Amino acid sequence: MLCLRSLMLLVLSLQFVTSSEDIGGRRRRIINGEDLRDWNSGYLVTNYFTWISNQHFCGTFDSFGSFFTNVKSIFVDYDNKGYWECSPHPQSEKCGGALVTPKIVQTACHCVGAAVGFLKKNGRERFKAHDPFADMVFVYHGSTSTDDMHRGYTSQLFIIHEKCSKKNGIVLYDYGIIALKTSVDSASPTNLAPVYSEKTLNRIWTDVNVKEPTCLFVGFGQFLSIDDWASPTVMQHTWKVFQNYRRCYSWMRPQSVGLNYTTDGTWSCFLHVYDTNSIVYKGDSGSPVTCNNEYFGLNSAIILDFKIPSHPKLRKDRKKITTQLVIVAPIIFTPFVNTAEQRRALIRQVNKRVKKHENARTLFREAESPP
Ligand SMILES: *[C@@H]1O[C@H](CO)[C@@H](O)[C@H](O)[C@H]1NC(C)=O
């Protein structure tokens, strides 16, 4: 059957940029998995990156000690405030994301939803968004070190792409958003993910396919270079090389069986630069990937032990090469979230859904406790 046993949805925590991404003459050469400590590095992604916690993880209740010192926090109406004053626990990172408006975070669908069973009609596993309260996450913004993160914004609603589903082990339309209860106070136009015109979004896509740049991956996921099972406290980054649409298509045939690749092949392929240190584990899904300092897509998955053909010119040794294949969900497939033309409609739509959800919650409460 299809050789998918090694396919895993993981987060990658490295970033990379194209060769021309030496911004403004800065030569901050990055090697795999190095700390990206400098918030003013010139890599714009550090401005809009968001750190997303596991559900219900807020430092306040980490231990008895902090519980008692923070006991006054019990009397604060967090639901109303929309954020908690607490530092994140590095090991409870769930995903990364990009702040697209002061109240909307873009991340991967599989970060804010889960597969809930097969659809008979096309054999895909349908995804359902998590419940924003039962599965609440905390979102931190504006820092490249967990030591400097002190305010966790709470999720109000999770929305996933309506075509988000799983087929042949891979997530299609791996796009989701988190609507926050309150605007992030560190949000300013320069601290938000870029909003592109449709034309620019197309230009970025074409450029990347023509030039096959080396792009920047950032995140806080587990790095082999640090410790197999510990997540870093400082943003990590690495570089990976984009593989053009045609090549990605030819490599991804087994994953594309039963799909219309034109409409449902919502991913891009990247190869890592070095063998060591660039494997990243859980925690980097949803993190923004930038090429030439432009927001290209978000980290979706890694396929370990993927086999690609060797270079056609190497006729003597046509054995396949086993490597990791990094799958990124390009934002060209989410113009509704990422283009200027749709921005007002997006905000309206999100507000509408939040309201609808709130009403449902109110009704639920009323039903629970009749007058
Ligand atoms: C795939 O979808 C596109 C766009 O809807 C359509 O034009 C094309 O004919 C489809 N391809 C196949 C093989 O069905």
Short mmCIF file of C-alpha atoms and ligand atoms in Angstrom, two decimals:
data_model
loop_
_atom_site.label_atom_id
_atom_site.label_comp_id
_atom_site.label_asym_id
_atom_site.label_seq_id
_atom_site.Cartn_x
_atom_site.Cartn_y
_atom_site.Cartn_z
CA MET A 1 0.00 0.00 0.00
CA LEU A 2 0.95 3.58 0.11
CA CYS A 3 4.10 4.06 1.98
CA LEU A 4 2.77 6.39 4.60
CA ARG A 5 3.75 4.68 7.76
CA SER A 6 6.38 7.26 8.47
CA LEU A 7 4.18 10.23 7.91
CA MET A 8 3.78 12.22 11.04
CA LEU A 9 2.25 15.52 11.77
CA LEU A 10 4.85 17.41 13.62
CA VAL A 11 5.91 20.85 14.21
CA LEU A 12 9.11 22.14 12.87
CA SER A 13 10.85 24.71 14.83
CA LEU A 14 13.35 26.12 12.52
CA GLN A 15 13.28 28.81 10.05
CA PHE A 16 15.11 29.73 6.98
CA VAL A 17 15.19 32.46 4.45
CA THR A 18 16.18 32.87 0.88
CA SER A 19 19.66 33.86 0.02
CA SER A 20 18.51 37.39 -0.47
CA GLU A 21 17.06 37.46 2.98
CA ASP A 22 20.06 39.17 4.43
CA ILE A 23 17.88 42.04 5.26
CA GLY A 24 19.17 45.49 4.78
CA GLY A 25 22.74 44.33 4.61
CA ARG A 26 22.54 42.53 7.92
CA ARG A 27 24.51 39.35 7.76
CA ARG A 28 23.10 37.41 10.56
CA ARG A 29 23.98 34.01 9.28
CA ILE A 30 21.86 31.42 10.84
CA ILE A 31 22.77 27.86 11.31
CA ASN A 32 20.34 25.16 12.16
CA GLY A 33 18.53 25.49 15.38
CA GLU A 34 20.40 28.49 16.65
CA ASP A 35 18.77 30.88 19.04
CA LEU A 36 17.13 33.82 17.45
CA ARG A 37 17.47 35.96 20.50
CA ASP A 38 17.64 39.32 18.89
CA TRP A 39 14.14 40.62 18.53
CA ASN A 40 15.48 43.30 16.19
CA SER A 41 17.19 40.78 13.97
CA GLY A 42 15.49 42.15 10.88
CA TYR A 43 13.57 38.93 10.41
CA LEU A 44 10.09 40.33 10.40
CA VAL A 45 8.53 37.04 11.41
CA THR A 46 9.76 37.58 14.96
CA ASN A 47 7.36 40.52 15.20
CA TYR A 48 4.21 38.59 14.46
CA PHE A 49 5.04 35.12 15.68
CA THR A 50 2.79 33.91 18.47
CA TRP A 51 3.46 31.19 21.02
CA ILE A 52 0.46 28.98 21.71
CA SER A 53 0.14 26.95 24.89
CA ASN A 54 -1.40 23.60 25.54
CA GLN A 55 -4.87 23.83 26.93
CA HIS A 56 -5.21 25.28 30.40
CA PHE A 57 -1.54 25.77 30.93
CA CYS A 58 -0.89 28.97 32.70
CA GLY A 59 2.06 29.38 35.03
CA THR A 60 -0.09 30.60 37.90
CA PHE A 61 -1.13 27.16 38.98
CA ASP A 62 2.06 25.36 38.13
CA SER A 63 2.93 24.64 41.72
CA PHE A 64 1.58 25.09 45.19
CA GLY A 65 4.09 27.84 45.78
CA SER A 66 2.97 29.97 42.92
CA PHE A 67 -0.62 29.03 43.59
CA PHE A 68 -0.51 30.66 46.99
CA THR A 69 1.50 33.67 45.96
CA ASN A 70 -0.98 34.21 43.19
CA VAL A 71 -4.03 33.39 45.18
CA LYS A 72 -5.44 36.84 44.55
CA SER A 73 -5.69 35.86 40.91
CA ILE A 74 -8.60 33.64 41.85
CA PHE A 75 -10.69 36.71 42.33
CA VAL A 76 -10.00 38.15 38.94
CA ASP A 77 -12.61 37.70 36.27
CA TYR A 78 -10.38 36.28 33.56
CA ASP A 79 -13.25 35.47 31.30
CA ASN A 80 -14.04 39.13 31.18
CA LYS A 81 -10.43 40.31 30.98
CA GLY A 82 -9.48 37.98 28.17
CA TYR A 83 -5.95 37.36 29.38
CA TRP A 84 -4.05 35.95 32.29
CA GLU A 85 -0.99 37.48 33.83
CA CYS A 86 1.18 34.44 33.79
CA SER A 87 4.30 33.16 32.18
CA PRO A 88 4.13 30.17 29.89
CA HIS A 89 5.76 26.90 30.70
CA PRO A 90 8.17 26.17 27.85
CA GLN A 91 7.30 22.48 27.91
CA SER A 92 3.62 23.13 27.43
CA GLU A 93 3.96 24.73 24.04
CA LYS A 94 1.45 23.42 21.62
CA CYS A 95 1.91 25.34 18.39
CA GLY A 96 3.06 28.55 16.81
CA GLY A 97 1.02 31.05 14.90
CA ALA A 98 0.93 34.48 13.32
CA LEU A 99 -1.00 37.44 14.67
CA VAL A 100 -2.97 38.70 11.66
CA THR A 101 -5.12 41.26 13.47
CA PRO A 102 -4.92 42.28 17.16
CA LYS A 103 -7.58 39.65 17.87
CA ILE A 104 -6.97 36.96 15.26
CA VAL A 105 -4.17 34.40 15.21
CA GLN A 106 -3.55 32.24 12.17
CA THR A 107 -2.26 28.75 12.83
CA ALA A 108 -2.58 25.20 11.52
CA CYS A 109 -5.97 23.49 11.42
CA HIS A 110 -4.57 20.50 13.31
CA CYS A 111 -3.54 22.86 16.14
CA VAL A 112 -7.10 23.96 16.81
CA GLY A 113 -9.12 20.98 15.62
CA ALA A 114 -9.03 17.22 15.40
CA ALA A 115 -10.14 14.48 13.03
CA VAL A 116 -13.54 13.15 13.98
CA GLY A 117 -14.35 10.37 11.54
CA PHE A 118 -14.54 9.54 7.89
CA LEU A 119 -16.71 11.11 5.28
CA LYS A 120 -18.19 8.34 3.19
CA LYS A 121 -18.36 10.35 0.03
CA ASN A 122 -14.65 10.95 -0.45
CA GLY A 123 -12.91 8.84 2.16
CA ARG A 124 -11.52 11.87 3.94
CA GLU A 125 -11.37 12.30 7.66
CA ARG A 126 -13.33 15.33 8.64
CA PHE A 127 -11.91 17.82 11.13
CA LYS A 128 -13.84 19.58 13.83
CA ALA A 129 -12.67 22.70 15.63
CA HIS A 130 -11.89 22.36 19.33
CA ASP A 131 -14.13 23.91 21.91
CA PRO A 132 -12.64 27.28 22.87
CA PHE A 133 -13.44 26.84 26.57
CA ALA A 134 -12.91 23.15 27.19
CA ASP A 135 -9.79 23.26 25.02
CA MET A 136 -8.75 26.79 25.87
CA VAL A 137 -5.29 27.89 24.83
CA PHE A 138 -3.17 30.84 25.86
CA VAL A 139 -1.54 32.92 23.19
CA TYR A 140 1.61 34.95 23.80
CA HIS A 141 2.85 37.60 21.45
CA GLY A 142 5.72 40.02 21.11
CA SER A 143 8.65 38.07 22.46
CA THR A 144 11.26 35.62 21.27
CA SER A 145 11.89 34.10 24.68
CA THR A 146 9.40 32.44 26.98
CA ASP A 147 11.14 34.21 29.87
CA ASP A 148 9.80 37.49 28.52
CA MET A 149 6.25 36.30 27.97
CA HIS A 150 3.94 37.36 30.76
CA ARG A 151 0.49 37.78 29.36
CA GLY A 152 -1.44 34.85 27.95
CA TYR A 153 -4.46 35.80 25.86
CA THR A 154 -7.30 33.35 25.95
CA SER A 155 -9.03 31.79 22.99
CA GLN A 156 -12.60 32.77 22.38
CA LEU A 157 -13.27 30.70 19.29
CA PHE A 158 -11.42 28.30 17.02
CA ILE A 159 -12.26 28.32 13.36
CA ILE A 160 -10.85 25.82 10.88
CA HIS A 161 -10.83 25.95 7.12
CA GLU A 162 -14.04 24.33 6.02
CA LYS A 163 -12.18 21.91 3.78
CA CYS A 164 -9.73 20.93 6.49
CA SER A 165 -9.56 17.14 6.42
CA LYS A 166 -7.17 14.25 6.36
CA LYS A 167 -6.50 11.93 3.47
CA ASN A 168 -3.70 9.44 2.95
CA GLY A 169 -2.20 10.55 6.24
CA ILE A 170 -1.87 14.19 5.30
CA VAL A 171 -3.92 17.19 6.37
CA LEU A 172 -5.46 19.12 3.51
CA TYR A 173 -6.24 22.78 4.00
CA ASP A 174 -4.26 22.82 7.22
CA TYR A 175 -5.41 26.31 8.14
CA GLY A 176 -7.08 27.51 11.29
CA ILE A 177 -7.60 30.66 13.27
CA ILE A 178 -7.96 31.54 16.90
CA ALA A 179 -10.23 34.44 17.75
CA LEU A 180 -9.04 36.04 20.96
CA LYS A 181 -11.27 37.46 23.60
CA THR A 182 -9.27 40.67 23.84
CA SER A 183 -6.91 42.53 21.53
CA VAL A 184 -3.23 41.83 22.12
CA ASP A 185 -1.76 44.98 23.61
CA SER A 186 1.61 44.57 21.92
CA ALA A 187 -0.17 44.58 18.57
CA SER A 188 0.75 47.45 16.30
CA PRO A 189 0.77 47.46 12.53
CA THR A 190 4.42 46.41 12.55
CA ASN A 191 3.72 43.57 14.94
CA LEU A 192 1.08 41.97 12.75
CA ALA A 193 1.55 39.51 9.94
CA PRO A 194 1.61 41.33 6.62
CA VAL A 195 -1.69 41.68 4.83
CA TYR A 196 -1.08 41.29 1.11
CA SER A 197 -3.09 42.30 -1.90
CA GLU A 198 -4.24 39.33 -3.94
CA LYS A 199 -1.77 40.40 -6.56
CA THR A 200 1.12 40.37 -4.11
CA LEU A 201 0.10 36.99 -2.76
CA ASN A 202 0.22 35.64 -6.29
CA ARG A 203 3.54 37.33 -6.93
CA ILE A 204 5.05 35.75 -3.81
CA TRP A 205 3.82 32.33 -4.87
CA THR A 206 5.19 32.69 -8.40
CA ASP A 207 8.53 34.05 -7.19
CA VAL A 208 9.03 31.22 -4.79
CA ASN A 209 8.24 28.64 -7.45
CA VAL A 210 10.57 30.21 -9.95
CA LYS A 211 13.48 30.88 -7.61
CA GLU A 212 13.16 28.03 -5.14
CA PRO A 213 14.55 30.06 -2.28
CA THR A 214 15.86 28.91 1.03
CA CYS A 215 13.30 30.00 3.58
CA LEU A 216 13.27 30.72 7.28
CA PHE A 217 11.54 28.40 9.77
CA VAL A 218 11.11 29.63 13.33
CA GLY A 219 9.63 28.11 16.41
CA PHE A 220 9.91 26.73 19.90
CA GLY A 221 9.42 23.08 19.10
CA GLN A 222 11.61 20.35 20.40
CA PHE A 223 14.98 20.39 18.73
CA LEU A 224 17.30 17.52 18.36
CA SER A 225 20.16 19.93 18.85
CA ILE A 226 19.03 20.80 22.35
CA ASP A 227 17.41 17.75 23.79
CA ASP A 228 15.13 15.20 22.25
CA TRP A 229 12.30 15.93 24.59
CA ALA A 230 12.78 19.42 25.93
CA SER A 231 11.43 22.51 24.25
CA PRO A 232 13.64 25.57 24.03
CA THR A 233 12.90 28.78 25.89
CA VAL A 234 14.28 30.92 23.08
CA MET A 235 12.96 31.04 19.56
CA GLN A 236 14.87 28.71 17.25
CA HIS A 237 15.31 28.95 13.55
CA THR A 238 16.64 27.08 10.60
CA TRP A 239 16.59 27.24 6.83
CA LYS A 240 14.93 24.92 4.39
CA VAL A 241 14.87 24.87 0.63
CA PHE A 242 11.63 25.25 -1.29
CA GLN A 243 10.93 22.60 -3.95
CA ASN A 244 8.90 23.80 -6.88
CA TYR A 245 5.28 22.87 -7.46
CA ARG A 246 5.96 20.32 -10.17
CA ARG A 247 8.60 18.47 -8.21
CA CYS A 248 6.51 18.48 -5.06
CA TYR A 249 3.62 17.10 -7.09
CA SER A 250 5.71 14.28 -8.49
CA TRP A 251 7.01 13.38 -5.04
CA MET A 252 3.62 13.56 -3.37
CA ARG A 253 1.77 11.23 -5.73
CA PRO A 254 1.15 8.55 -3.09
CA GLN A 255 -0.35 11.17 -0.81
CA SER A 256 -2.46 12.56 -3.63
CA VAL A 257 -4.37 9.42 -4.58
CA GLY A 258 -8.05 10.23 -4.80
CA LEU A 259 -7.46 13.97 -4.65
CA ASN A 260 -7.66 16.65 -7.28
CA TYR A 261 -4.17 18.04 -6.78
CA THR A 262 -5.05 21.37 -8.34
CA THR A 263 -7.62 22.15 -5.73
CA ASP A 264 -6.64 19.96 -2.79
CA GLY A 265 -2.85 19.80 -2.97
CA THR A 266 -2.62 22.67 -0.50
CA TRP A 267 0.94 22.16 0.52
CA SER A 268 4.49 22.91 -0.49
CA CYS A 269 7.55 20.72 -0.13
CA PHE A 270 10.77 21.79 1.56
CA LEU A 271 14.03 19.95 2.06
CA HIS A 272 16.31 20.59 4.96
CA VAL A 273 19.80 21.92 4.48
CA TYR A 274 21.75 19.73 6.83
CA ASP A 275 21.13 16.30 8.14
CA THR A 276 21.67 17.05 11.76
CA ASN A 277 19.92 19.37 14.14
CA SER A 278 17.18 20.40 11.80
CA ILE A 279 14.73 17.78 12.86
CA VAL A 280 12.10 19.41 14.87
CA TYR A 281 9.45 17.82 16.89
CA LYS A 282 6.17 18.83 18.33
CA GLY A 283 5.42 22.48 18.88
CA ASP A 284 6.18 24.16 15.61
CA SER A 285 3.02 23.45 13.68
CA GLY A 286 1.29 26.61 12.61
CA SER A 287 4.45 28.70 12.89
CA PRO A 288 4.92 31.17 10.06
CA VAL A 289 7.46 30.34 7.36
CA THR A 290 9.00 33.29 5.57
CA CYS A 291 10.80 33.44 2.24
CA ASN A 292 12.64 36.64 1.41
CA ASN A 293 11.21 37.98 4.64
CA GLU A 294 7.70 37.59 3.26
CA TYR A 295 5.02 35.49 4.92
CA PHE A 296 4.83 32.44 2.69
CA GLY A 297 3.00 29.82 4.69
CA LEU A 298 2.72 27.93 7.90
CA ASN A 299 4.42 24.86 9.15
CA SER A 300 2.21 21.83 8.67
CA ALA A 301 4.00 18.51 8.89
CA ILE A 302 7.18 16.56 8.44
CA ILE A 303 7.45 13.25 6.68
CA LEU A 304 10.37 11.32 8.11
CA ASP A 305 12.22 8.85 5.92
CA PHE A 306 10.70 10.15 2.73
CA LYS A 307 12.19 8.70 -0.44
CA ILE A 308 13.00 11.02 -3.29
CA PRO A 309 14.63 10.12 -6.61
CA SER A 310 18.30 10.98 -6.92
CA HIS A 311 19.31 13.59 -9.47
CA PRO A 312 18.45 12.37 -12.99
CA LYS A 313 22.02 13.05 -14.11
CA LEU A 314 23.38 10.56 -11.65
CA ARG A 315 22.52 7.71 -13.97
CA LYS A 316 24.80 5.20 -12.40
CA ASP A 317 23.27 5.36 -9.02
CA ARG A 318 19.57 5.88 -9.31
CA LYS A 319 18.87 4.73 -5.83
CA LYS A 320 16.40 6.84 -3.98
CA ILE A 321 17.51 9.23 -1.30
CA THR A 322 15.89 8.97 2.08
CA THR A 323 15.31 12.32 3.70
CA GLN A 324 12.86 14.32 5.73
CA LEU A 325 10.28 16.15 3.73
CA VAL A 326 8.85 19.25 5.33
CA ILE A 327 5.30 20.16 4.42
CA VAL A 328 4.21 23.78 4.57
CA ALA A 329 0.70 25.13 4.01
CA PRO A 330 1.14 28.23 1.80
CA ILE A 331 -1.12 31.18 2.53
CA ILE A 332 -1.90 31.53 -1.17
CA PHE A 333 -4.71 29.07 -0.38
CA THR A 334 -6.20 31.30 2.31
CA PRO A 335 -6.83 34.65 0.61
CA PHE A 336 -9.79 35.21 2.90
CA VAL A 337 -7.50 35.43 5.91
CA ASN A 338 -4.44 36.96 4.32
CA THR A 339 -5.48 39.50 1.73
CA ALA A 340 -6.27 43.18 2.17
CA GLU A 341 -9.27 42.83 -0.11
CA GLN A 342 -10.91 40.41 2.30
CA ARG A 343 -9.76 41.84 5.60
CA ARG A 344 -12.96 43.64 6.51
CA ALA A 345 -15.04 40.64 5.54
CA LEU A 346 -12.80 38.39 7.63
CA ILE A 347 -13.19 40.52 10.74
CA ARG A 348 -16.93 40.76 10.22
CA GLN A 349 -17.22 37.01 9.72
CA VAL A 350 -15.15 36.22 12.81
CA ASN A 351 -17.14 38.63 14.95
CA LYS A 352 -20.35 37.13 13.69
CA ARG A 353 -19.24 33.63 14.54
CA VAL A 354 -18.03 34.68 17.96
CA LYS A 355 -21.40 36.22 18.65
CA LYS A 356 -23.22 33.14 17.47
CA HIS A 357 -21.08 30.99 19.69
CA GLU A 358 -21.63 33.28 22.68
CA ASN A 359 -25.36 33.09 22.17
CA ALA A 360 -25.19 29.33 22.06
CA ARG A 361 -23.29 29.39 25.32
CA THR A 362 -25.81 31.67 26.96
CA LEU A 363 -28.67 29.44 25.89
CA PHE A 364 -26.80 26.47 27.24
CA ARG A 365 -26.36 28.16 30.60
CA GLU A 366 -29.99 29.14 30.72
CA ALA A 367 -31.05 25.63 29.91
CA GLU A 368 -28.82 24.37 32.69
CA SER A 369 -30.28 26.57 35.37
CA PRO A 370 -33.90 27.33 34.68
CA PRO A 371 -35.22 30.37 36.50
C1 LIG B 1 -9.57 19.57 -10.65
O1 LIG B 1 -10.22 20.76 -10.29
C2 LIG B 1 -10.10 21.80 -11.24
C3 LIG B 1 -10.70 23.05 -10.64
O2 LIG B 1 -11.97 22.82 -10.13
C4 LIG B 1 -10.75 21.38 -12.53
O3 LIG B 1 -10.61 22.39 -13.50
C5 LIG B 1 -10.09 20.10 -13.03
O4 LIG B 1 -10.75 19.63 -14.18
C6 LIG B 1 -10.12 19.03 -11.95
N1 LIG B 1 -9.33 17.91 -12.40
C7 LIG B 1 -9.79 16.68 -12.42
C8 LIG B 1 -8.83 15.64 -12.87
O5 LIG B 1 -10.92 16.40 -12.06
#
